[in-house]
Amino acid sequence: MLRPRLNPCCYYPCQNSGVCVRFDADRYECDCTGTGFHGENCSVPEFWTRVGLMLKPNPSVVDFFLTHFNWFWDFVNNSFLRDMLMEVVLKVRTNLIPSPPTYNSKYGYLNWEYFYNLSYYTRILPPVPQDCPLPMGTKGKAVLPDPKVLAERFFKRTKFRPDPQGANLMLVFMAQHFTHQFFKTDHKTGSSFTKALGHGVESGNIYGDNLMRQLQLRLHKDGKLKHQLVNGEMYPPTVSEVPVHMVYPEGIPPEQRLAIGQETFGMLPGLTMYATIWLREHNRVCDILKAEHPTWDDEQLFQTTRLIIIGETIRIIIEEYVQQLSGYLLKLKFDPPMLFNSPFQYSNRIALEFCQLYHWHPLMPDSFQIGGGQNSHEIVLKVAEMVIRESRATRVQPFNEYRKKFNLKPYTSFYEFTDDLEMARGLEELYGDIDALEFYPGIVLEKTRANGIFGESMVEMGAPFSLKGLLGNPICSPEYWKPSTFGGETGFSIVKTATLKKLVCLNTKWCPYVDFHVPRNEEEAKPRKPSTEL
């Protein structure tokens, strides 16, 4: 019996982002256009590429430099060098994300049908070809390990390990609240699809992910959102007053279910906290705009306030949230004009890989029974299992292929991948070859950086996705980034001076310790009265 000839693209022969194009049954070509490389497999660097590679420092060296030498960074952060380095960071990171989008789970080649169909998550790498001899291409075992076995052996927490960078629950709940505006997998249609058609920061977690929900949540007066007052304080309305779909445990009556933009945010107190604070901030900004523009109608007040809220969100995420996660001593800065003189596309598509990468359940402590390697609470092991199953259903390429895509050196063995000898042996037993290790287990189980919260891959892959999604927002473009977009200098100033502390303290009766980091000393932890100067 004649065996069909093997699809050569299953070997992932094209290096340095070259595109594998199959011709005859066993003939392929690598398209090296724009890669800076040439040769049969796009592996031979051109002259200037070779120079760049010689000068480019190792990512580990860069990370070490950015997280040490306080005296140097104190000088940089108070000089013109801060803006210069921030511009370099933005360009280097965002250039790693293709724009316009390239692939999805149905198509492993460029086509128009995918481009305009916003219901798909995009893909950074095409799916594993369907006719490959093994699940991950040509390496590894014929059968991938049981997700439940992977979760129990390598993800299940034995002892909670707190973040060495000192992140607290304000950060954890911000991560969940913020990302659920664009991570909304449409499980009814399939894990390749998203219900969040905005594909970025558009505050659907506050206003709803569709027009009908938005209209139900709006007061339709002075641009504000509906609310209720409890002991003189503003809270979201109840479902009995605003009949939007909310997910709550069975038995909770409508009059005790809060109506929020995202349907699951009533399930956890931290998410309800952020929903309440953003509700108050929206209505507070509406009052400011109303006072400055008494002729504006409800619609203009609402729409302009929404743009301000989006701007505040992006600023807080870059300058405080990403700052905390990075551990960098370089003080990050949100300043869109930095990119105005560079070629940059103000659009974004959420990638399936980004969605899978962002399952950060290990960051939760035991007291919340929410929990990655060996740091996920057993109650949420099913989340890890789900992500692994979704990854297989959408044929996500092996972890090492993503390392190469993001200019990282692929691991040569499981013993290089992790410092845990028992884990390395177990993974080798189950996968057979490091080049067959799946994307999500690779991202989560990889050895962490010294005194870091994540491994190298999580940071080097996650940061480009994050910064492209944030800076690719229309409000960051030259056409939008001007006072008139935000109702004048007052609204523009709200965006340009937004902080997490302001967000909380201008919307509460007292000003507690507010940060994404645990208090470093007793003085920081002391509560303070709110200040109108914030």
Coordinates of C-alpha atoms in Angstrom, one line a residue, residues 12 45 62 77 126 132 140 159 163-164 179 181 216 257 337 343 409-410 421 443 445 455 513:
Y12 CA 7.8 23.9 10.6
P45 CA 20.4 36.8 7.8
V62 CA 17.8 43.2 29.3
N77 CA 13.2 58.5 35.1
P126 CA -1.3 29.3 11.7
C132 CA 0.4 16.0 10.1
G140 CA 6.4 13.9 20.2
K159 CA 1.6 25.2 48.8
D163 CA 4.3 36.9 44.2
P164 CA 7.9 37.9 44.9
T179 CA -9.5 41.7 30.3
Q181 CA -14.0 43.3 28.0
Q216 CA -30.7 49.2 29.3
R257 CA -28.5 40.7 41.7
P337 CA 2.4 61.2 20.5
P343 CA 4.4 53.8 11.0
K409 CA 15.7 30.8 21.7
P410 CA 13.8 27.5 21.7
L421 CA 13.9 17.8 38.0
I443 CA 3.7 29.3 29.3
L445 CA 5.1 25.7 33.8
G455 CA 8.8 33.0 33.2
Y513 CA -4.1 52.7 50.8

